[in-house]
XYZ file of C-alpha atoms in Angstrom:
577
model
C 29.855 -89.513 20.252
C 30.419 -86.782 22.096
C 32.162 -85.181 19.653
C 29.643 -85.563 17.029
C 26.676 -84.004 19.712
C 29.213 -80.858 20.439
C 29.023 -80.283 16.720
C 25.193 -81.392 16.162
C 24.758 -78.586 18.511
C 27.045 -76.029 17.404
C 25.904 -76.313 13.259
C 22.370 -76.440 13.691
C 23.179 -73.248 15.832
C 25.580 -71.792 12.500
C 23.208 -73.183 9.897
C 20.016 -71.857 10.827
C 21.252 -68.034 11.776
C 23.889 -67.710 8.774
C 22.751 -69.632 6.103
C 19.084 -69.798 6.299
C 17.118 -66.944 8.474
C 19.383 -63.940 6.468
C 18.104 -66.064 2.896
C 14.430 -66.888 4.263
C 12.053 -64.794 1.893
C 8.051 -65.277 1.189
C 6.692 -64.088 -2.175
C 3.253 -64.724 -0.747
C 3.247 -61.830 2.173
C 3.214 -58.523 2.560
C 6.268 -58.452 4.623
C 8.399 -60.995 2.377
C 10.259 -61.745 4.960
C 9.452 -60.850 8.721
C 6.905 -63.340 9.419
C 9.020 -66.159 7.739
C 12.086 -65.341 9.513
C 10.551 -65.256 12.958
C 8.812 -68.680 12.666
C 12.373 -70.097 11.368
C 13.915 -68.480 14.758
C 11.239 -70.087 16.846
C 11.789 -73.098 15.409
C 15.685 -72.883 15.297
C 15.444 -71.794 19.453
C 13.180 -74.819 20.048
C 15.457 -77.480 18.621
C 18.592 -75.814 20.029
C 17.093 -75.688 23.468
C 16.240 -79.390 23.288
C 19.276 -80.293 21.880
C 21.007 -78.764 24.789
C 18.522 -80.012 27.457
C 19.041 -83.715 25.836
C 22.700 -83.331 25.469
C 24.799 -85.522 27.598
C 26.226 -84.037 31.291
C 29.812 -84.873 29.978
C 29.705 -82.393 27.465
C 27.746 -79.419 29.219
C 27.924 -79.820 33.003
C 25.256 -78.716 35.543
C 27.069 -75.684 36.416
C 27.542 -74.574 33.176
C 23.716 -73.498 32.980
C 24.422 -70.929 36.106
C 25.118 -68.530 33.429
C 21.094 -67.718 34.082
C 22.052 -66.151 37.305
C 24.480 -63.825 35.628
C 23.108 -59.689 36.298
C 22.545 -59.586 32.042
C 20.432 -62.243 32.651
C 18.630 -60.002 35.187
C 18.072 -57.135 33.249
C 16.653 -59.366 30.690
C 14.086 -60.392 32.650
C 12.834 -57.079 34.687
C 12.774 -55.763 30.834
C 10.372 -59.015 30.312
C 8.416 -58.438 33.383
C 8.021 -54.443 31.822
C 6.611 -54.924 28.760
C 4.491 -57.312 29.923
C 3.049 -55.012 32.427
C 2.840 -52.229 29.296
C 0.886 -54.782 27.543
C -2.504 -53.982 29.776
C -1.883 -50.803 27.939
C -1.871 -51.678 24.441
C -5.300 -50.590 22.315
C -4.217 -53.781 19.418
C -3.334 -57.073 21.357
C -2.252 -59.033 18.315
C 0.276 -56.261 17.520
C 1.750 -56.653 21.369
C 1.919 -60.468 21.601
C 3.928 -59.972 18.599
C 6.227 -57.811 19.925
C 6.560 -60.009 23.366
C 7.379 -62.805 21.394
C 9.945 -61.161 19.670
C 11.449 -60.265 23.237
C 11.196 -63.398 24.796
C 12.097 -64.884 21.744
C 15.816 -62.853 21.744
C 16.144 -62.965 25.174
C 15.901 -67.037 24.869
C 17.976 -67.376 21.744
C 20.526 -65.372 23.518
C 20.711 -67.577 26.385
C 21.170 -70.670 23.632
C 24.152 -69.193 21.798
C 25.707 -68.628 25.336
C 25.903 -71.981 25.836
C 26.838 -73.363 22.875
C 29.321 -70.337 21.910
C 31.136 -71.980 25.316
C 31.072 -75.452 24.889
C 34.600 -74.971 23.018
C 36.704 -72.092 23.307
C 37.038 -72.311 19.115
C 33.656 -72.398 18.839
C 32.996 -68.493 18.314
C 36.031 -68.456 15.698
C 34.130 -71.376 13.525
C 31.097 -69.265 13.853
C 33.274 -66.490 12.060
C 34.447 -68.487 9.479
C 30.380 -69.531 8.678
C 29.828 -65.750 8.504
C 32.840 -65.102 6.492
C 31.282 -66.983 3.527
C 27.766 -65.826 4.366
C 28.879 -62.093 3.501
C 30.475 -62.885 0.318
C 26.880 -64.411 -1.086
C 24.734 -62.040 1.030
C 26.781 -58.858 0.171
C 27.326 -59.592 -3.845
C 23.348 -60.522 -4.027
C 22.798 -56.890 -3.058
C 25.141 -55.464 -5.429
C 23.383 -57.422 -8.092
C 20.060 -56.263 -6.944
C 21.233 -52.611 -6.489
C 22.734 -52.801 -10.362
C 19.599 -54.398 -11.718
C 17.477 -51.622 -10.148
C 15.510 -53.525 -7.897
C 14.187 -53.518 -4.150
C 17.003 -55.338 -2.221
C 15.332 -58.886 -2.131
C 16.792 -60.452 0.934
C 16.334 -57.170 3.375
C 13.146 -55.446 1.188
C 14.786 -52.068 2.531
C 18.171 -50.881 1.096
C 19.271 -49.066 4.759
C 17.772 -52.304 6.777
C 20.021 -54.457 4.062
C 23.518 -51.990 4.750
C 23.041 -52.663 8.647
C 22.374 -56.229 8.077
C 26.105 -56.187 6.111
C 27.632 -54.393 9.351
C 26.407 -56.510 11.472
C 28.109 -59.354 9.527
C 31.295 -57.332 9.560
C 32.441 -58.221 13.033
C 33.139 -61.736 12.479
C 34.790 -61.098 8.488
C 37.033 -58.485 9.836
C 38.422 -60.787 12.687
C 38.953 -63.555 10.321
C 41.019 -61.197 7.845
C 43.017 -60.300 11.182
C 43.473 -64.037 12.921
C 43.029 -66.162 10.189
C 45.656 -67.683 7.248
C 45.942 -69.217 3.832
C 42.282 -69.819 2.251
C 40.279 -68.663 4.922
C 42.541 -64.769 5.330
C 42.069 -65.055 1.378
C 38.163 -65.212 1.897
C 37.775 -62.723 4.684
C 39.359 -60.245 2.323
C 36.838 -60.843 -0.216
C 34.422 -60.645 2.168
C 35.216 -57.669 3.842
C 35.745 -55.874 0.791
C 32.499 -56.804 -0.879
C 30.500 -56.256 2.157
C 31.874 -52.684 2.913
C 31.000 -51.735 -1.153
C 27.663 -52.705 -0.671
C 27.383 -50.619 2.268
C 28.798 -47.580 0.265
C 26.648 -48.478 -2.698
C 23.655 -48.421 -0.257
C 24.301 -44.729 0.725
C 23.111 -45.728 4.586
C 24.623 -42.795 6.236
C 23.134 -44.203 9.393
C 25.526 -47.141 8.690
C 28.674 -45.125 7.555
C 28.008 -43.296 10.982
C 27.973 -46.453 12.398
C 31.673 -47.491 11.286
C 33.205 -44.366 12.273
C 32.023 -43.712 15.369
C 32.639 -47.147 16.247
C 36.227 -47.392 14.901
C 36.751 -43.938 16.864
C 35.205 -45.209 20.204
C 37.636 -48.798 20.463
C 40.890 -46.629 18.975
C 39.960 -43.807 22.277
C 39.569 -47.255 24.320
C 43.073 -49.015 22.984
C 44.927 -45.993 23.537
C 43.440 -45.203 27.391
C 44.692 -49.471 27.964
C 47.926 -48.345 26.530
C 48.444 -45.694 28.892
C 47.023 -47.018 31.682
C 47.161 -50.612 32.071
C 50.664 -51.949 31.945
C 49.486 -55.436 31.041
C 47.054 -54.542 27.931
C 49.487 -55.300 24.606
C 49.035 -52.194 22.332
C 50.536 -53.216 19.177
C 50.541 -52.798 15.457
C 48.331 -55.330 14.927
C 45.678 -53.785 17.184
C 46.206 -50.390 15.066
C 45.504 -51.993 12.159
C 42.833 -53.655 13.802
C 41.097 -50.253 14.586
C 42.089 -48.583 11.314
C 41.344 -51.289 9.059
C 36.920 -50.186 8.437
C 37.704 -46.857 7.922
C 40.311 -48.174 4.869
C 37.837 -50.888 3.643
C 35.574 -48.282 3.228
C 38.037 -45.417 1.989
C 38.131 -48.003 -1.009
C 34.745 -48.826 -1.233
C 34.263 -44.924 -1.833
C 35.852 -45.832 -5.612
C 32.618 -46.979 -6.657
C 31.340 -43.062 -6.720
C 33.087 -43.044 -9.909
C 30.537 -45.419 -11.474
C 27.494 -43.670 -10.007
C 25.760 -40.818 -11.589
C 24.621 -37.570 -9.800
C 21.033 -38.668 -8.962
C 22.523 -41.931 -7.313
C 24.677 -40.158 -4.514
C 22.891 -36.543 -4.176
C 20.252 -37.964 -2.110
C 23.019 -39.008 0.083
C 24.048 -35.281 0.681
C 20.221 -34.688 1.071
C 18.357 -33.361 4.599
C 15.216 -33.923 3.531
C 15.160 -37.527 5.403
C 16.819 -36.253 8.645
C 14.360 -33.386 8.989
C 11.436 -35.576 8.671
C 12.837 -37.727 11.155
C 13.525 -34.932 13.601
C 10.438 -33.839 13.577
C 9.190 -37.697 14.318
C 11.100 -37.525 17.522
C 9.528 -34.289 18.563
C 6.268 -36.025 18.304
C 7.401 -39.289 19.803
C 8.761 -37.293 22.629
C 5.170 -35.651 23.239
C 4.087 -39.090 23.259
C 6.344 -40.650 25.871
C 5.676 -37.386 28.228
C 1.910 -38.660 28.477
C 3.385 -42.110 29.005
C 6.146 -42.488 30.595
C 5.694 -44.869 33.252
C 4.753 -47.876 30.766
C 4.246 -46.596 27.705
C 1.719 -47.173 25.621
C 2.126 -50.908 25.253
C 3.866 -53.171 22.757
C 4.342 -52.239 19.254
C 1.558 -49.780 19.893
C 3.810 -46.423 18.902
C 2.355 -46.693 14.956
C -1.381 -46.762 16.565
C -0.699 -43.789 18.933
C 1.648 -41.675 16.719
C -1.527 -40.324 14.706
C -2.523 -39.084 18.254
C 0.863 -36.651 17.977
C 2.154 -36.430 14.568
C -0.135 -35.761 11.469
C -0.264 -37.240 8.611
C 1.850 -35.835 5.591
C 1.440 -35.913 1.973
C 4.189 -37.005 -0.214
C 4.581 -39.072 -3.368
C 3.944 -42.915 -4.692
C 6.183 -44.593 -7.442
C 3.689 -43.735 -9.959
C 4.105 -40.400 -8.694
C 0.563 -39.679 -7.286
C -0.348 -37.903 -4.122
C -0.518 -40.105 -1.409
C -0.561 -39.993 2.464
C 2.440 -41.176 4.466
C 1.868 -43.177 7.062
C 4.986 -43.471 9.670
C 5.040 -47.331 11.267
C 7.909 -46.277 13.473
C 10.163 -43.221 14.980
C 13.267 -44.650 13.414
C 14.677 -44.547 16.844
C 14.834 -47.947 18.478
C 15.447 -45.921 21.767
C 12.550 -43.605 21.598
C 10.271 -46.395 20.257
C 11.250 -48.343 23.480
C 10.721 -45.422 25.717
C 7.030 -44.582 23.564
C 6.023 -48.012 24.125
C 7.670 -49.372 27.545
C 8.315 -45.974 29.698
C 11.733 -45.009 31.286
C 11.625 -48.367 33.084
C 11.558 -49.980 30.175
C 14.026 -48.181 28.577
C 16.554 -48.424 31.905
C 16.955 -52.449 30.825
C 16.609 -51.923 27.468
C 19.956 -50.003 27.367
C 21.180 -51.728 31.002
C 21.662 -54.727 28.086
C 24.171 -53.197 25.970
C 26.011 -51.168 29.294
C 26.166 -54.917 30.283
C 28.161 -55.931 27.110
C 30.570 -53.645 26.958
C 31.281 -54.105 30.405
C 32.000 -57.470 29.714
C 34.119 -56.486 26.863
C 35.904 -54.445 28.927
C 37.124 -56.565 31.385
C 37.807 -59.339 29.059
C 40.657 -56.634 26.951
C 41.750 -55.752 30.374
C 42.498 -59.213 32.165
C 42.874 -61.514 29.474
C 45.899 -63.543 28.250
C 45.220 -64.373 24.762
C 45.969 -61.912 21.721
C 43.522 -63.869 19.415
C 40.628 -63.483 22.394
C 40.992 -60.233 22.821
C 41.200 -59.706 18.902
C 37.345 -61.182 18.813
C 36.394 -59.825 21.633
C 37.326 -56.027 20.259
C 35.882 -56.754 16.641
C 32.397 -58.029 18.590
C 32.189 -54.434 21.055
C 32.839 -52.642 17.414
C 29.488 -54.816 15.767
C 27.723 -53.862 19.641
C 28.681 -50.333 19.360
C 27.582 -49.896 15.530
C 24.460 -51.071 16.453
C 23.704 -49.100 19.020
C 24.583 -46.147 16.757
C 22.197 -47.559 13.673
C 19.565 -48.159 16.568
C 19.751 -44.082 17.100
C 18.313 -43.393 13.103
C 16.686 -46.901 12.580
C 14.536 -50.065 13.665
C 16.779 -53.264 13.972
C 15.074 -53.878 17.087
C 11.756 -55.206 15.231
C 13.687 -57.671 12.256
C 14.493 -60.988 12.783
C 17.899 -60.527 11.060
C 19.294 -58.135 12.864
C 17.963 -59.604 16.200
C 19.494 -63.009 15.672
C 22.582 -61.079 14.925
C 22.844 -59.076 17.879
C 22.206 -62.094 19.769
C 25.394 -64.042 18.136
C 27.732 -61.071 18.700
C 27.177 -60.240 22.092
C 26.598 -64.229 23.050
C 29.991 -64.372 21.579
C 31.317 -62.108 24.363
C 29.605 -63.781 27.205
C 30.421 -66.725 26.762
C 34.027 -65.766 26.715
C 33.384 -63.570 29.381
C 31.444 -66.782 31.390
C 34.625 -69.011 30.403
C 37.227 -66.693 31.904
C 35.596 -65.517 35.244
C 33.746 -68.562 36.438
C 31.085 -67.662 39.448
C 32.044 -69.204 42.263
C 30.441 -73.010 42.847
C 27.654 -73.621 45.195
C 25.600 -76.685 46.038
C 22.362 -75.477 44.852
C 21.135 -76.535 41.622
C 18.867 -74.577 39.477
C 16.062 -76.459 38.060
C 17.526 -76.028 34.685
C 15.692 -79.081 32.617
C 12.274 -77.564 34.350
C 13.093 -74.129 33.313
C 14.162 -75.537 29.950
C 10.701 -77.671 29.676
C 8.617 -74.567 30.275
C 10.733 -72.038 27.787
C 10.148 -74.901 25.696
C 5.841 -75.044 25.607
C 6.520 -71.199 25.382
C 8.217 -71.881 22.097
C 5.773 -74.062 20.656
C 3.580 -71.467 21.730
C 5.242 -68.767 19.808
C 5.494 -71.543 16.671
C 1.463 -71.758 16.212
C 0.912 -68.300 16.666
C 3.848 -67.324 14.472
C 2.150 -70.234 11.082
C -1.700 -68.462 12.144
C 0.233 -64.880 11.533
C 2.063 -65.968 8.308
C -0.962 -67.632 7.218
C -3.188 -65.006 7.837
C -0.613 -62.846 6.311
C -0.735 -64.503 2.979
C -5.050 -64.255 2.875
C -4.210 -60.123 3.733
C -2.188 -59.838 0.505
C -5.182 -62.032 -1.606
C -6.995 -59.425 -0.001
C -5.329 -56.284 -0.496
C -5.053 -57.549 -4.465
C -8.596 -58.141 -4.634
C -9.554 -54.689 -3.649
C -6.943 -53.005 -5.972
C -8.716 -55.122 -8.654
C -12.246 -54.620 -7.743
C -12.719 -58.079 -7.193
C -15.172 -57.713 -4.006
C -16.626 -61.209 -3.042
C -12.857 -62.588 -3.138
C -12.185 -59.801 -1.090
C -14.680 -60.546 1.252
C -13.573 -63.945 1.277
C -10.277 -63.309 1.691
C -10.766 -60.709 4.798
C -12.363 -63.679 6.767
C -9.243 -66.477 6.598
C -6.997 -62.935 7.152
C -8.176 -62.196 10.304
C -7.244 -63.984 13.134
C -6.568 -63.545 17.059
C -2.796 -63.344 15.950
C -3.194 -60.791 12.978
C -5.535 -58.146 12.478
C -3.659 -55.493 10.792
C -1.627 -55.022 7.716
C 1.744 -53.640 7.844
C 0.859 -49.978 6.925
C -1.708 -50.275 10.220
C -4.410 -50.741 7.832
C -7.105 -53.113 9.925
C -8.301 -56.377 7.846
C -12.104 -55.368 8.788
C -11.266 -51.814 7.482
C -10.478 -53.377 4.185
C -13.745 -55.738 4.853
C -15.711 -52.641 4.993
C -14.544 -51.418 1.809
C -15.229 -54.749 0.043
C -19.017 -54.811 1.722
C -19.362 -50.970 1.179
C -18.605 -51.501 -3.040
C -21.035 -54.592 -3.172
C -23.718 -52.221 -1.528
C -23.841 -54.159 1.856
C -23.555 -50.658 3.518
C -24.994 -51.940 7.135
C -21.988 -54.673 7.202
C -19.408 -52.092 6.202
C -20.620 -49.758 8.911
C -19.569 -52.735 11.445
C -16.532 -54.011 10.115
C -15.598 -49.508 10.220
C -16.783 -49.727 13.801
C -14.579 -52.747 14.318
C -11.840 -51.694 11.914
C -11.976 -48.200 15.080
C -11.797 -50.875 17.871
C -8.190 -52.039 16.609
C -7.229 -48.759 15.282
C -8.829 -45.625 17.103
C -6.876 -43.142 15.070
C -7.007 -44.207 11.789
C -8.565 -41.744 9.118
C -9.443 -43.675 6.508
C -12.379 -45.888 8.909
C -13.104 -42.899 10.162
C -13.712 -41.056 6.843
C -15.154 -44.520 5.032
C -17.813 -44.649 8.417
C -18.988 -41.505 7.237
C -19.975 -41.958 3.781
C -21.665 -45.067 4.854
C -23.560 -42.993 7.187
C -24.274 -40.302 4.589
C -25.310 -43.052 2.530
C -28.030 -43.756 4.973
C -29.053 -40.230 5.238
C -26.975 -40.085 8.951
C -25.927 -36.328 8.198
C -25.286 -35.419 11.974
C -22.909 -38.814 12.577
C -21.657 -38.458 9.065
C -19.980 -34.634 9.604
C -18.325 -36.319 13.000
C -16.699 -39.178 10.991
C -15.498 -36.739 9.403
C -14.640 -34.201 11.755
C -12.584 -37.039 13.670
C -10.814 -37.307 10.722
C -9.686 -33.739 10.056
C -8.642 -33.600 13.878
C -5.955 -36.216 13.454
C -5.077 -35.317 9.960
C -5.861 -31.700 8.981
C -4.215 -32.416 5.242
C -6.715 -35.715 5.012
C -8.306 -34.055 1.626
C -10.821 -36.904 1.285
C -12.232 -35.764 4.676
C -12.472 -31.852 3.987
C -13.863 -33.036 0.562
C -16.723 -35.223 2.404
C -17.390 -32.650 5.284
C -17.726 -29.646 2.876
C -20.202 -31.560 0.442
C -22.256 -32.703 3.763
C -22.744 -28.866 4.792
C -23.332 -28.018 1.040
C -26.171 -30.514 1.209
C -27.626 -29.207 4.477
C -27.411 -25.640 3.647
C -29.377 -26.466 0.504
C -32.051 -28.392 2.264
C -32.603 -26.115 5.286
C -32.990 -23.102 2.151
C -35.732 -25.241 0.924
């Protein structure tokens, strides 16, 4: 019995994070899969966290759960008690009770795989095997998708799809190390597969990633070597280090069978430039905020504040205004939205970690430990170096991830250097209960966004297609106190107003413009579309300011100048009659 409730535990724990959250996709939303993924994880959290509340004391004993008082478990929550705070700053609520949840939601998850990682000592290495088969499928789904020409269908993004293969890499390259027969035979496949579809990807953020991480655990192996008599520096640890850089020395083959177009943009600047000068702007942003930011998952409503708008190109090739969501910095965006407290727990987490890694290579006894324990700082490490030129921070896959690897190491880390008993007793089934109504808190809101989600693409089809009473319609089930905005920072009412503006209902589009200003302050288009409604109703003087406010945040806006011009046209003409 108890047996059968240590495993229970442990492969509703591998099931849900390897085999279903990476597949979970949505044909019906905008975001295919973040919205999905994050109710699956709430879900997943829930029944682990009862599971492990319910489980029997012979199994997981009282102290085990003291792991809460651990200092990582501290920073967690002073980084929970920060964003909260930079939530009274937020302009979009929905937005930032997204975002929370998506904190709390990590920071709880992590705390789960903790526990369960250390109910067996082999635990983390079955874990590894689940992944080891996960990034055969996961990786050779990609390279059909990449050779078929389409979007990559289980990541949407082709860079957020690479980092999701790196972050599997951990666990495949420690099973091609420490395991034998079938299962050494499979981590080779995997590792190999995984590391072409990260070359095919041309993720340079990624291949950074890799090296730099490789680099950083060979400088650490060879400082033990010298200096710490007791740390076993062998060949297998060499190979240990050298063994990415090799994996992807091969995967570089596959140049052969790609034509010039395929790996020029790879030697391109274009992308780097553009992001550079997104950090210059996010920087002017965080020095007028720098205490708490400017609230949760509010950077993409502020940016327009610092950054203008540029012009680039559509797939059909047209014209079209890009619209950043994010700095493509997890570190700035933390800073930009939670200040330089904030950002002090944000990377105390990871400083944590490593330390932990640390002094589990330096004190511990077991080759194979120490093995896992290096291959999980390398997965730590790469992120943190993908976090510098991307956003794994905001997807589900990539959080659960992150949460496996390094729950991996503290639970190893827990295991080995015990805290020393003590007769109080935490009120762990209490603190359990109210994580728990949390949860199913997170669980409703998380179905009314996904819903909500679904109406907003009805929607968004209805006004490509003309289709104005559907889109109407549609509008009103898309909005809710959970969702509000589309994920291009398009407002539902803005979208409203359109609909009510085509069927001639000009007086309702001017609200839902005025509302569509309350969620978004700075964005052009409500401010532009406000304008021609008051045009429309012979409003010259608020008319030119709709439009005005819409040059000042994006000078290249063209439908603005366009508008603004034809309104002093008209009012030249009429003050010469």
């Amino acid at each position: 019995m108890i047996i059968n409730q240590k495993f229970l535990v442990l492969w509703t724990l591998i099931i849900g994070v390897v085999f279903i959250i990476p597949y979970a996709y949505h044909p019906l939303t905008i975001d295919p899969v973040l919205s999905l993924r994050f109710n699956i994880w709430a879900v997943l959290t829930f029944f682990l966290l009862f599971l492990v509340t319910c489980i029997k004391s012979k199994i997981i004993k009282p102290d085990h759960f003291n792991i809460i008082s651990r200092p990582i478990f501290i920073f967690m929550a002073c980084f929970a008690v920060i964003e909260i705070l930079s939530f009274t700053r937020s302009v979009n609520w929905a937005e930032a009770v997204f975002d929370l949840q998506k904190l709390l939601l990590f920071f709880l998850f992590f705390y789960v795989v903790s526990i369960i990682a250390g109910l067996n000592k082999d635990n983390v290495y079955l874990i590894a095997k689940s992944v080891v088969v996960s990034g055969i499928i996961f990786s050779i789904i990609g390279i059909l998708d990449l050779f078929n020409y389409r979007l990559y269908s289980l990541m949407v993004n082709k860079n957020l799809f690479s980092s999701s293969l790196f972050l599997m890499s951990p666990f495949v390259l420690f099973g091609l190390f420490n395991f034998s027969g079938l299962w050494r035979i499979l981590s080779l496949i995997s590792a190999i597969s995984i590391h072409c579809a990260i070359f095919l990807t041309g993720t340079r953020s990624v291949w950074l990633a890799i090296g730099l991480s490789a680099a950083i655990l060979a400088c650490t192996s060879l400082y033990y070597r010298n200096h710490r008599r007791n740390y076993v520096f062998n060949k297998k640890i060499i190979k240990i280090i050298a063994i990415p850089g090799l994996l992807f020395i091969v995967s570089c083959s596959f140049l052969f069978f790609m034509d010039h177009s395929s790996y020029s943009s790879v030697l391109s600047t274009k992308n780097l430039e553009k992001r550079v000068e997104l950090w210059k702007n996010t920087m002017d942003m965080i020095k007028d905020n720098s205490v708490l930011g400017v609230g949760p998952g509010q950077w993409k409503i502020n940016y327009p504040r610092y950054g203008h708008f540029e012009t680039g190109q559509n797939a059909s090739g047209q014209k079209t205004e890009i619209v950043f969501q994010r700095p493509h910095n997890d570190y700035l965006g933390v800073l930009s939205e939670y200040g330089f407290p904030g950002f002090f727990f944000f990377i105390g987490f990871f400083i944590v970690i490593i330390s932990y890694s640390i002094k589990i290579l330096s004190h511990d006894n077991s080759d194979k430990r120490k093995s896992f324990v290096l291959f999980m700082a390398y997965g730590v490490i790469g992120y943190m170096v993908i976090a510098f030129f991307s956003f794994p921070r905001e997807r589900i896959f990539h959080s659960t991830f992150l949460a496996l690897i390094s729950g991996s190491i503290f639970s190893i880390y827990h295991r080995l250097f015990p805290l020393l008993k003590t007769d109080k007793r935490l009120p762990i089934k209490r603190f359990h209960l109210g994580m728990m109504v949390m949860l199913a808190f997170f669980i409703v809101a998380g179905f009314i966004r996904m819903n909500s989600e679904v109406h907003a693409r009805k929607m968004v089809q209805a006004v490509k297609s003309g289709k104005w009473d559907i889109a109407i319609y549609e509008s009103d089930l898309a909005e809710s106190l959970f969702y509000n905005m589309d994920t291009v920072s398009n407002p539902i009412t803005w979208y409203r107003g359109l609909a009510n503006f085509s069927s001639g209902h000009i007086d309702d589009a001017i609200n839902d413009f005025k509302k569509a200003l309350l969620l978004h302050p700075w964005h052009i288009y409500s401010h532009n579309n406000l304008g021609v409604c008051y045009a429309n109703t012979g409003d010259l003087k608020k008319a030119r300011t709709c439009f005005q406010n819409a040059i000042l945040i994006s000078p290249v806006f063209k439908d603005a100048h366009l508008n603004k011009h034809a309104i002093l046209q008209f009012t030249e003409k009429k003050t010469v009659r």
